[in-house]
XYZ file of C-alpha atoms in Angstrom:
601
model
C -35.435 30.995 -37.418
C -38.559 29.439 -35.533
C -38.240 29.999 -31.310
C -38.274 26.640 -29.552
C -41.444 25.439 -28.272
C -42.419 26.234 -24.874
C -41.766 23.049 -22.153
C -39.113 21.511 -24.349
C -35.823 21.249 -22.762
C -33.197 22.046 -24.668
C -29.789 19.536 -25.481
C -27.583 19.825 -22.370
C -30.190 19.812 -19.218
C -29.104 18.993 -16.131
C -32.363 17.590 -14.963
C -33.016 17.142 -11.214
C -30.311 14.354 -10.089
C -31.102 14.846 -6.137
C -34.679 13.261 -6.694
C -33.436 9.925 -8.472
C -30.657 9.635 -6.309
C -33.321 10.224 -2.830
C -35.462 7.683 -4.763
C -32.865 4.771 -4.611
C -31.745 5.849 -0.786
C -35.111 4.856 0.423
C -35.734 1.928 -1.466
C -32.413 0.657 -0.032
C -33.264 2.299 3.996
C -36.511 0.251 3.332
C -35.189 -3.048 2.060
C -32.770 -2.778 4.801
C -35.138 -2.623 7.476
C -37.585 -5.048 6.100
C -34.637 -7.587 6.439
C -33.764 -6.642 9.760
C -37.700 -6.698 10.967
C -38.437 -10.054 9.294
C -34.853 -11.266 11.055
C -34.021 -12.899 7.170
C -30.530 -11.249 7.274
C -28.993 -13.826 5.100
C -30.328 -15.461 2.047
C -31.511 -19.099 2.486
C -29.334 -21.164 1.366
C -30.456 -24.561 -1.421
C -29.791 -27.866 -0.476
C -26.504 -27.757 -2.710
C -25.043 -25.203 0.093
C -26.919 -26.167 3.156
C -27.025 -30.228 2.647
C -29.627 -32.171 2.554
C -31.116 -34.952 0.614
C -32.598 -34.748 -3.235
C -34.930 -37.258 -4.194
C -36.268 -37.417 -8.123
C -39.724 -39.065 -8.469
C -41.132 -40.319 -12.098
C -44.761 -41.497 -12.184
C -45.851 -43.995 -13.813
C -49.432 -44.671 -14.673
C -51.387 -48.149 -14.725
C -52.174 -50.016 -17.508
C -55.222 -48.864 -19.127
C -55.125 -45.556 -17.678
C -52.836 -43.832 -20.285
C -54.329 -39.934 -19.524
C -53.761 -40.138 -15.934
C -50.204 -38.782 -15.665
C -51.601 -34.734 -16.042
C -50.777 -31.428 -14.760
C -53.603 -31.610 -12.063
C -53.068 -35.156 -10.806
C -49.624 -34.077 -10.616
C -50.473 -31.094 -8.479
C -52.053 -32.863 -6.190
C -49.534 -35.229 -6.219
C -47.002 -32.587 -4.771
C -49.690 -31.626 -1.700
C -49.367 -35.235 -0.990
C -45.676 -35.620 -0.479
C -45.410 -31.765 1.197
C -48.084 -33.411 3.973
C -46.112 -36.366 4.463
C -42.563 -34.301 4.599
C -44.384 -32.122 6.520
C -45.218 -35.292 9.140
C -41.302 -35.874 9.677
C -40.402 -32.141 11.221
C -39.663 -30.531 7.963
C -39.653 -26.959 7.853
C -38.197 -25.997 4.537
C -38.625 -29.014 2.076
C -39.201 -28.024 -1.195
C -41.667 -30.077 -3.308
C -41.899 -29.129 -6.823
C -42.982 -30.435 -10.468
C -40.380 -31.114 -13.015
C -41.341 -31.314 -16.028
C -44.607 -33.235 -17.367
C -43.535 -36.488 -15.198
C -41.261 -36.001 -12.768
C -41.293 -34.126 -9.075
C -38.366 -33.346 -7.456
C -38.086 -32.735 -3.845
C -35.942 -31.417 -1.680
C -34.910 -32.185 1.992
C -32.601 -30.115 4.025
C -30.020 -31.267 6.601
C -31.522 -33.063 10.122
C -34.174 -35.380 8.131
C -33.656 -39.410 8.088
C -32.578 -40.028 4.112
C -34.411 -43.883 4.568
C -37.313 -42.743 6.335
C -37.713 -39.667 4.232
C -37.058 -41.974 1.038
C -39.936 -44.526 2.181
C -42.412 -41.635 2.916
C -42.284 -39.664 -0.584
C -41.874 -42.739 -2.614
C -45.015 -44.570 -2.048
C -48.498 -44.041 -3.101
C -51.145 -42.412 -1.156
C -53.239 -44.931 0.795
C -57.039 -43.457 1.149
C -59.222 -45.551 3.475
C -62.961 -45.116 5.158
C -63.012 -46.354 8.480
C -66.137 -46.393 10.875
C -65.711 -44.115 14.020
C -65.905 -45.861 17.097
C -64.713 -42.861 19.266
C -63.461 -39.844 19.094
C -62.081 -36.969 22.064
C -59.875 -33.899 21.857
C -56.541 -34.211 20.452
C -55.032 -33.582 24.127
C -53.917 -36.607 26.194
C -56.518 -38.105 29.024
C -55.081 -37.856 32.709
C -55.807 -41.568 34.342
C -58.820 -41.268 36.897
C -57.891 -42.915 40.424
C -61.990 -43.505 41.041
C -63.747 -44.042 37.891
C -67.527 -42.984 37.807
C -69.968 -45.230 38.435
C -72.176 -44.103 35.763
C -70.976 -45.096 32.627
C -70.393 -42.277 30.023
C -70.899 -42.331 26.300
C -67.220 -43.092 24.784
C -67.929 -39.943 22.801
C -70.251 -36.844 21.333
C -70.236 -35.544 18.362
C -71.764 -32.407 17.061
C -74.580 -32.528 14.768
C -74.176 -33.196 11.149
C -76.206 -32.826 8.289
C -78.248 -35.973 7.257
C -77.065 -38.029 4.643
C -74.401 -36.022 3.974
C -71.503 -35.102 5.995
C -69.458 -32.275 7.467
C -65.842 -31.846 6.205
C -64.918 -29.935 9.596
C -67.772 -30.957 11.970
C -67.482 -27.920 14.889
C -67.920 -28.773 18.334
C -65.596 -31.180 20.658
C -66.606 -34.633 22.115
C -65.772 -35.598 25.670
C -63.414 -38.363 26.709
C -65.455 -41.206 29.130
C -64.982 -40.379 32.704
C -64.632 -44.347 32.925
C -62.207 -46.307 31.714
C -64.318 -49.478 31.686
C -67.269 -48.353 29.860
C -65.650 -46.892 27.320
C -63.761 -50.267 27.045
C -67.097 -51.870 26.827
C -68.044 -49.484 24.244
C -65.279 -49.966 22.074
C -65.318 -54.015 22.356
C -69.454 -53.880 21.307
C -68.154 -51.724 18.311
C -65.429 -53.637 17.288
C -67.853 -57.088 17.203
C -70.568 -55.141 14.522
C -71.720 -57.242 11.309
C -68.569 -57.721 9.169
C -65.760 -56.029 11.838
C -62.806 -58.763 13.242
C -62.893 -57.965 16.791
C -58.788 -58.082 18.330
C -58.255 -61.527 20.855
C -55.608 -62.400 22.458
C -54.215 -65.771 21.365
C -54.963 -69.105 22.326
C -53.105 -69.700 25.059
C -53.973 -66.097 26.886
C -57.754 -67.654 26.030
C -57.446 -70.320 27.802
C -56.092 -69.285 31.096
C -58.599 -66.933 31.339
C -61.051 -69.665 30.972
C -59.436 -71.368 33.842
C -59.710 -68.445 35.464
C -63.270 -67.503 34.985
C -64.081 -70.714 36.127
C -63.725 -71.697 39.442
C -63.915 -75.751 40.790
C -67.415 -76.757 41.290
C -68.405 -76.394 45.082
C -71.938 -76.760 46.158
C -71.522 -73.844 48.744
C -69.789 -71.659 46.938
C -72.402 -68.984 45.059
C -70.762 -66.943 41.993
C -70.889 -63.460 42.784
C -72.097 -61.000 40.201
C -69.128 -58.993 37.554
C -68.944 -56.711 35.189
C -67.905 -58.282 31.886
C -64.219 -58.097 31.016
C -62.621 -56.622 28.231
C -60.714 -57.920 25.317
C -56.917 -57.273 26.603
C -56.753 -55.914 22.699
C -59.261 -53.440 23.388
C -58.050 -52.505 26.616
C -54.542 -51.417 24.559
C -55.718 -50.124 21.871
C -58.521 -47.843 24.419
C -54.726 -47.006 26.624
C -52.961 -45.806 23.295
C -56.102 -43.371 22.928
C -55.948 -42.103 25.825
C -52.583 -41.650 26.094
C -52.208 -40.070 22.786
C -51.387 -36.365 22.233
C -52.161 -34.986 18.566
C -51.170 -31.299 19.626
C -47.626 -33.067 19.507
C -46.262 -33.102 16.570
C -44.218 -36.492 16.538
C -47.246 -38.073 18.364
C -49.481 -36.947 15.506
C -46.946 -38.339 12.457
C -46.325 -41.478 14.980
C -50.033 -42.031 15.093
C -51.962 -44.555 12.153
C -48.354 -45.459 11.066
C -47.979 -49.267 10.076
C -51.592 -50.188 10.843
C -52.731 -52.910 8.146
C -56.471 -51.815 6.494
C -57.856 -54.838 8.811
C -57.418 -53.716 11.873
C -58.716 -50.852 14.017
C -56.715 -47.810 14.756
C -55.943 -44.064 16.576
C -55.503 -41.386 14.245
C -55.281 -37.587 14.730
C -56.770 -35.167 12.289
C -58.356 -31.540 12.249
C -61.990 -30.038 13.872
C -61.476 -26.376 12.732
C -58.378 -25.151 13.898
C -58.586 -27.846 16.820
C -56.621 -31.132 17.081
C -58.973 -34.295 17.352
C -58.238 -37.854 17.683
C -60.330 -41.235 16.700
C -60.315 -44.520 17.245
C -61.370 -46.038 13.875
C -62.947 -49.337 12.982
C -61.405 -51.832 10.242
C -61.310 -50.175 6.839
C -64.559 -50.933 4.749
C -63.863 -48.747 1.614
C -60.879 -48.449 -0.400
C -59.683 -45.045 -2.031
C -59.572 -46.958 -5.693
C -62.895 -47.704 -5.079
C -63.387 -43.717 -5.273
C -64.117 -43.189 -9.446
C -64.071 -39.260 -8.967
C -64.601 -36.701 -6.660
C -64.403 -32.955 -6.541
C -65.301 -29.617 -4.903
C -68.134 -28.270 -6.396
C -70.988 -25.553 -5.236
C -74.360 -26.412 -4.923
C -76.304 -23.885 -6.593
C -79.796 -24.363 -4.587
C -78.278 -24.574 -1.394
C -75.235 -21.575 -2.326
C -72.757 -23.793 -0.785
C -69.676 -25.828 -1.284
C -69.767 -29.458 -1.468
C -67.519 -32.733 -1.930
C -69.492 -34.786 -4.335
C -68.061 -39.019 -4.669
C -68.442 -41.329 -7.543
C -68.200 -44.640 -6.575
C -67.437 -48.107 -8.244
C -69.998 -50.868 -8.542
C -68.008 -52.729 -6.109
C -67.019 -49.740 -4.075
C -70.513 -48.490 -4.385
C -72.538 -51.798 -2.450
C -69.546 -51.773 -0.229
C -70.145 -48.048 0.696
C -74.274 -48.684 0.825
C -73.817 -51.547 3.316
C -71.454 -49.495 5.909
C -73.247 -46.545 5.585
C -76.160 -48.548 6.438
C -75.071 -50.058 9.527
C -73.961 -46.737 10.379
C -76.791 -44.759 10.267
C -78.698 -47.083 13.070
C -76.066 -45.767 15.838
C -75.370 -42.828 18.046
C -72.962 -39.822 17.625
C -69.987 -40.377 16.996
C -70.346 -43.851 16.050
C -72.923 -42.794 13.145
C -69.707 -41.414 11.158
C -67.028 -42.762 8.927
C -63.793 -40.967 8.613
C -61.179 -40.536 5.482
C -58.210 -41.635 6.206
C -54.953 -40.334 3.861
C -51.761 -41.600 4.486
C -52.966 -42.302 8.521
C -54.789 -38.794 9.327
C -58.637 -37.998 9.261
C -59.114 -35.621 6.674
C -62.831 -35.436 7.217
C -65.320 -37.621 9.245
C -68.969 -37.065 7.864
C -72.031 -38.107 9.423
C -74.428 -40.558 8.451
C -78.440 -40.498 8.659
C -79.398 -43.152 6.134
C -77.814 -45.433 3.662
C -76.159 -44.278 0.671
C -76.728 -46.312 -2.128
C -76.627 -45.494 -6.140
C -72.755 -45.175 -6.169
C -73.003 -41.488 -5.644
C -72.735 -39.757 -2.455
C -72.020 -36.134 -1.166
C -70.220 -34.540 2.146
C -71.360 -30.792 3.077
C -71.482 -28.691 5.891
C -69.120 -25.693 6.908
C -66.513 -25.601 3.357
C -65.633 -23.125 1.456
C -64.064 -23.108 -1.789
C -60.392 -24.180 -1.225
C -61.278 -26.519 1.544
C -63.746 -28.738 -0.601
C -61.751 -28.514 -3.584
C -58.452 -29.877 -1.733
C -60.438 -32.462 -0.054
C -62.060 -33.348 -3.487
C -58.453 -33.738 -4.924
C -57.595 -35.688 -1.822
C -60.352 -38.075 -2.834
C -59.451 -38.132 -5.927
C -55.708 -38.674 -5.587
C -56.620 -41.835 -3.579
C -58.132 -43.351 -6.461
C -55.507 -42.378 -8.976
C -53.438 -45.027 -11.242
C -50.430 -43.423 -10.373
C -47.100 -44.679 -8.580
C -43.940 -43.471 -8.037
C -40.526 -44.562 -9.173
C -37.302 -42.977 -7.533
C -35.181 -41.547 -10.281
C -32.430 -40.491 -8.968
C -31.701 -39.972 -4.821
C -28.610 -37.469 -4.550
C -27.152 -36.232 -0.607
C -25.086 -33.580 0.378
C -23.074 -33.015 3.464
C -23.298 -29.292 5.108
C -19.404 -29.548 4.411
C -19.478 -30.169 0.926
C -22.609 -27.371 0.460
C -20.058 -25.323 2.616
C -17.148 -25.525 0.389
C -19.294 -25.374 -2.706
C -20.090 -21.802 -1.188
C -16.521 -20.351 -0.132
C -15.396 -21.665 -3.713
C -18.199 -20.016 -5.396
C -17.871 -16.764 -3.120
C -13.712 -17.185 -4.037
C -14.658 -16.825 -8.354
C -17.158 -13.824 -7.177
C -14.514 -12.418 -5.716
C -11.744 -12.621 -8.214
C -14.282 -11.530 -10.841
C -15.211 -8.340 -9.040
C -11.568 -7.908 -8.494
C -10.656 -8.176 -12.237
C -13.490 -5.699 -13.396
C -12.429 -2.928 -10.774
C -8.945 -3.134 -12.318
C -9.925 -2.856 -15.747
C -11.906 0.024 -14.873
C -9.436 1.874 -12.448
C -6.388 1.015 -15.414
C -8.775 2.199 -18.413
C -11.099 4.544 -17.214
C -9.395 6.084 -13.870
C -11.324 8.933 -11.723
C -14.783 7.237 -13.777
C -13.796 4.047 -12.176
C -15.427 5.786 -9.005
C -18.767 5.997 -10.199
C -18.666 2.262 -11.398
C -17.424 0.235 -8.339
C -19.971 2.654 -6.326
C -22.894 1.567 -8.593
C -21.919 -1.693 -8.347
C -22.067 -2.123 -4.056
C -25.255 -0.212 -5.033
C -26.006 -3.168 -7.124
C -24.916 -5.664 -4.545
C -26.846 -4.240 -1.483
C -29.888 -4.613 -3.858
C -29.404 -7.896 -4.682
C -28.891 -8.562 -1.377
C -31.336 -7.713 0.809
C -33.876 -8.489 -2.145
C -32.690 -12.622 -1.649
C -32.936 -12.304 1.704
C -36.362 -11.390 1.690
C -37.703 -13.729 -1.100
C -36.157 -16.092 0.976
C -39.260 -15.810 3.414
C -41.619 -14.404 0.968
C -41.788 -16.857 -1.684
C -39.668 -19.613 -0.127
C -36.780 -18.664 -2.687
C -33.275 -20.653 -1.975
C -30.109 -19.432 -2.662
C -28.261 -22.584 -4.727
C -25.188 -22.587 -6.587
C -26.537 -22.186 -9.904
C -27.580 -18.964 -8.276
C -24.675 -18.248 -7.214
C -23.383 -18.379 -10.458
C -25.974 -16.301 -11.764
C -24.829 -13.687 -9.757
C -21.407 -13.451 -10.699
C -22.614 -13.313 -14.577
C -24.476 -10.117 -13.173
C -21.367 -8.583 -12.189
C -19.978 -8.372 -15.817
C -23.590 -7.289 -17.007
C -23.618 -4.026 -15.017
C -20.343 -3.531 -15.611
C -21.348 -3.298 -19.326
C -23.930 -0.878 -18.853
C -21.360 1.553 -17.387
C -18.856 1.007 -19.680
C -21.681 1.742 -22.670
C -22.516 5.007 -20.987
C -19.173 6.167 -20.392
C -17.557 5.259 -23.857
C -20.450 7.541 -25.120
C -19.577 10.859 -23.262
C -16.016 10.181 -24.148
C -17.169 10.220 -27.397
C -18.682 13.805 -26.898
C -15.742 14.690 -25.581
C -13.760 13.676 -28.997
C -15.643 15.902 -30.717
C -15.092 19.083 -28.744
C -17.814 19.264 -26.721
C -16.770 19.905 -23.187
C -17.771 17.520 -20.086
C -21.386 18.723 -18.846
C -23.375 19.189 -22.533
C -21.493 15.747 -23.464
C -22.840 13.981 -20.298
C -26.648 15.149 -21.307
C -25.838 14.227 -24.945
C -24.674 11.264 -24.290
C -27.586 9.844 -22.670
C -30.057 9.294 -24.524
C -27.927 7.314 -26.865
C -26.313 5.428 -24.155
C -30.261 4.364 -22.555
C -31.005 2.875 -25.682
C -27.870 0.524 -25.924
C -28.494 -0.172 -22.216
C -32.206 -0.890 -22.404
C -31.708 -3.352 -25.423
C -28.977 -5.524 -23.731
C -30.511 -5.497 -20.689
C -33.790 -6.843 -22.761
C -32.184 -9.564 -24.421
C -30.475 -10.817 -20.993
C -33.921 -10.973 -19.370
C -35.879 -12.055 -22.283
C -32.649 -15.498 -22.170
C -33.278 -15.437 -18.095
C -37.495 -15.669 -18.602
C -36.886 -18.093 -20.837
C -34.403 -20.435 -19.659
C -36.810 -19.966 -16.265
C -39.581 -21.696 -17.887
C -38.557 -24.567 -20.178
C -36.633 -25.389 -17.066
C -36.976 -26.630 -13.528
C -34.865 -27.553 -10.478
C -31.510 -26.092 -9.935
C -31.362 -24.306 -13.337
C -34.169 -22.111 -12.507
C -32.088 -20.521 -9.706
C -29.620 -19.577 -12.396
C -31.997 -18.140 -14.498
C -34.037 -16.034 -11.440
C -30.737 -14.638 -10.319
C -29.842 -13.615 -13.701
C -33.474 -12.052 -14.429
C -33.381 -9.886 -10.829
C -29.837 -8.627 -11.609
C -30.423 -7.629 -14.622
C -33.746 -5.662 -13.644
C -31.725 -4.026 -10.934
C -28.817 -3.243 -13.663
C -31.309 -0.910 -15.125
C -32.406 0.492 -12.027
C -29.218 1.500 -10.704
C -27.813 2.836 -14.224
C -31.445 5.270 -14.451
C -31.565 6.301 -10.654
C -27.718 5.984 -9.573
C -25.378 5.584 -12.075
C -26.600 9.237 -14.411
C -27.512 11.033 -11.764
C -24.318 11.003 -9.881
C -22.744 11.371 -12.955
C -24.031 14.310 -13.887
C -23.580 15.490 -10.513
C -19.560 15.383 -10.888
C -20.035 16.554 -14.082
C -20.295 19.788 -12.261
C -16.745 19.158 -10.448
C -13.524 20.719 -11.481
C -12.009 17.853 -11.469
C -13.751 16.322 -13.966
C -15.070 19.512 -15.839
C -11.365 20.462 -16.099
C -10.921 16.967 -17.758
C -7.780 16.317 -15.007
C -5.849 13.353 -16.525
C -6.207 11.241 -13.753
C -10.296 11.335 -14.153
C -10.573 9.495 -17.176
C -12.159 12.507 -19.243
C -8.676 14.457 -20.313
C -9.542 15.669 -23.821
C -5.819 15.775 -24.780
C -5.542 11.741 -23.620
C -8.766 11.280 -25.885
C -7.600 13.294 -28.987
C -10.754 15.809 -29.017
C -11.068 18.434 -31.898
C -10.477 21.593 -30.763
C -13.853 23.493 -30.294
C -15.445 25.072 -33.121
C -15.584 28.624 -32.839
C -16.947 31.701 -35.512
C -14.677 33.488 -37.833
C -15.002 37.272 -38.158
C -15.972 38.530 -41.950
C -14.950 41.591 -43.354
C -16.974 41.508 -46.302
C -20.429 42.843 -46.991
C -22.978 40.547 -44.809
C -25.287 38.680 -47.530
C -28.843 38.894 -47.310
C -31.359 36.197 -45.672
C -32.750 33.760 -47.911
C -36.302 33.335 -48.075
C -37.583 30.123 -46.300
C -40.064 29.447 -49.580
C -37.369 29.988 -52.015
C -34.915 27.795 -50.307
């Protein structure tokens, strides 16, 4: 007979349980912690549970523009609406692409349903405006003795020449004079081609009579300064007044303002808050044929490069032109999305050929999101509300406590079938299961935060599916060793034998319930997916807790007399099981026969 090989266990080791067992203790210390750290100590909860407002978008595309409905358009699409939710308080909206044609997006509780409706359901609106002045995005305290010297409205930092800087750096100063700045704004506002705001007729004419007195021959007109346009007076109060570091300022701010008339708007320097007052809008975002980030290979750095129209395209020559004869900041146009300056580029000469560029300080992802941002402007594409569904905390509430209640009875009916069927074994089961559940737990908690994952009701569901999943895998692994047991093989060589058999079973249902969960994850979208995430986790943590818990502790009490002795209250009584009696070796009396040659046999 050939000796075993050396380093091959034999059938029947124990292994090293402690090290498995010390393996899933930390990873649940850790998760633990990290929830407690983080302060996510409870899952967040979908808009089904929490309330909220659910609003189903399908685009539609213009006629004649049959390719534009496509997977980038629709990305961009989605950064779109997230800025604008963003610009109502939202913290925790969820924007997302359904299917080929449809985004759906979610609103939690707090958030005006109308006002939310109007701002996700209309198309982007992508304007270039002349700068006519631009400060800091704080408010301007009012001066109780002006200067005397008039001030320059603004200054802007340098910019390369004919191009111009997504994210100029540097800050502009405020006028120290209220009045000059005034008069700035009124000689910018009456440029070639730019309405300049009057008051009406009737305001006109008193201030005629005013200005001029009755004729006297003593009287000798005294010198003035030259008045400004009550319009322009408002609209230069509003600037100053305005505070883009606040939030509700900054989404109040542009909102309403037809493309023919001037506005305020706030918008990013850097990581700095800015704010503009903006001429009459000369170029329209359809006008915009293409744009994109690209990298300029002589230069080794990123640029926004613009295709116009041949009607955008002498539009954008003839502002540009009239531009680039005037001072910083007044030299530079700004983009304009949905109300807020994305970008405000300088301008050294006119731009003509339908083809135009903007550098200076990007890097990859910035001039590739303001390329889409260009591009988005120009794109066929409206939206068409589908479907607008709300939900009161209450009824997310009871949704909850009635899913929690099935959960509950569900966990209640497995630990009964197990304590009835499989008694002292039922131990080890509902153990592995809180395993299971702690897990689970802590692991939604902190998704919640990490990748913005929200507990929904499909979830919910998913998770009570899981319970009867792991309760499978024990049930697999126990019916084995109690079929070890059946054939005479006492408790400890029939819980090592029964493993490997048992792993196999486990493995390969626990496969085909992820492989359904991947699947149903990605042909579908929305609520369903929750289902299908849940189910995928659970099931990769049934696996988890059967390897490092579930076998090790089992083989632990393997070692117990309680179970060793097969005690009829443990589940393992070979008498209750009908097990052989063990085979043992009969004494011979007669002569012993010879070996038998390996070859020959």
């Amino acid at each position: 007979m050939a000796a075993p090989k050396k380093g091959r266990r034999p059938t029947g080791a124990q292994g090293r349980p402690g090290r498995a067992l010390a393996v899933i203790l930390i990873a649940m210390v850790a998760l633990t912690a990290g929830m407690f750290l983080t302060k996510q100590t409870t899952p967040r909860l979908g808009i089904d549970l929490a309330g909220g407002t659910s609003i189903t978008l399908k685009a539609k595309s213009e006629p004649g523009k049959p390719d534009a409905i496509n997977e980038t358009n629709m990305n961009t699409a989605v950064s779109i609406i997230e800025r604008r939710v963003n610009g109502l308080g939202v913290s925790e909206a969820e924007v997302q692409t359904q299917g080929r044609d449809h985004i759906i997006v979610n609103i939690p509780k707090g958030v005006n349903e109308q006002q939310a409706r109007e701002q996700v359901g209309t198309t982007a609106q992508l304007y270039f405006r002349p700068v006519l002045a631009f400060a800091d995005g704080a408010p301007v305290a009012p001066e109780t003795k002006p200067s005397t010297t008039p001030a320059p409205s603004a200054s802007g930092s340098g910019t390369p020449k004919a191009e111009g800087s997504g994210k100029p750096s540097g800050s502009a100063t405020p006028s120290s004079s209220a009045t000059s700045q005034g008069r700035v704004l009124s000689e910018a506002l009456k440029a070639p081609g730019t309405p300049t705001p009057s008051p009406s007729a009737s305001e006109s004419k008193k201030a005629d009579d005013k200005a001029t007195p009755p004729a006297s021959p003593a009287a000798t007109p005294a010198p003035s300064a030259p008045a400004v346009d009550p319009a322009v007076a408002d609209l230069q109060a509003k600037f100053a007044a305005l505070d883009c570091t606040n939030e509700a300022q900054r989404a109040a701010a542009g909102k309403g303002v037809k493309p023919e008339d001037p506005m305020i708007a706030c918008g990013q320097r850097g990581d700095a808050w800015g704010k503009w007052v903006l001429g009459p809008a000369q170029v329209n975002g359809q006008d915009v044929t293409e744009a994109k980030g690209v990298i300029d290979q002589q230069r080794g750095q990123w640029i926004v490069t613009m295709q116009f129209s041949d009607k955008g395209a002498d539009k954008f020559a003839k502002i540009t032109g009239e531009l680039a004869t005037k001072q910083s900041p007044q030299n530079q146009f700004a983009i304009v999305l949905d109300g807020k300056v994305v970008s405000d580029p300088s301008v050294s000469q006119a731009l003509t050929g339908g083809n135009a560029e903007i550098s200076g300080g990007f890097n990859q992802q910035t001039a590739q999101d303001l390329g889409n941002m260009l591009s988005y402007g120009a794109l066929p594409l409206s939206f068409q509300e589908d479907s607008v569904t709300t939900v009161t905390a209450a009824l997310g509430g009871e949704q909850l406590k009635a899913g929690l209640i099935a959960g509950a009875i569900g966990l209640a009916l497995v630990v009964i079938y197990l304590l009835v069927y499989y008694r002292g074994l039922a131990f080890i089961a509902i153990i592995s299961l809180l395993v299971s559940a702690v897990l689970t737990y802590t692991i939604m908690a902190l998704l919640g935060k990490g990748i913005g994952f929200a507990l929904n009701l499909p979830a919910v569901c998913g998770a009570i599916v899981a319970i009867g999943i792991t309760a499978d895998s024990f049930i697999v692994y126990f019916e084995r060793i109690r079929d070890e047991i059946r054939e005479g093989r006492t408790l400890r060589p029939a819980v090592e034998r029964a493993w490997p058999r048992a792993r196999r079973t486990i493995l390969v249902s626990d496969f085909v319930s992820f492989l359904a969960a991947a699947v149903l994850f990605i042909v579908t979208v929305g609520k369903v997916q929750g289902f299908a995430f849940t189910l995928g986790l659970t099931t990769l943590l049934d696996v988890v807790v059967v390897f490092l818990f579930t076998k090790p502790v089992m083989t632990l009490l393997a070692r117990t007399k309680f179970f060793s002795s097969g005690h009829p209250w443990s589940g393992l009584d070979p008498k209750r099981l009908g097990a052989k009696p063990p085979l043992r070796r009969s004494r011979r009396t007669g002569p012993v026969p010879a070996p038998v040659d390996a070859k020959e046999a």
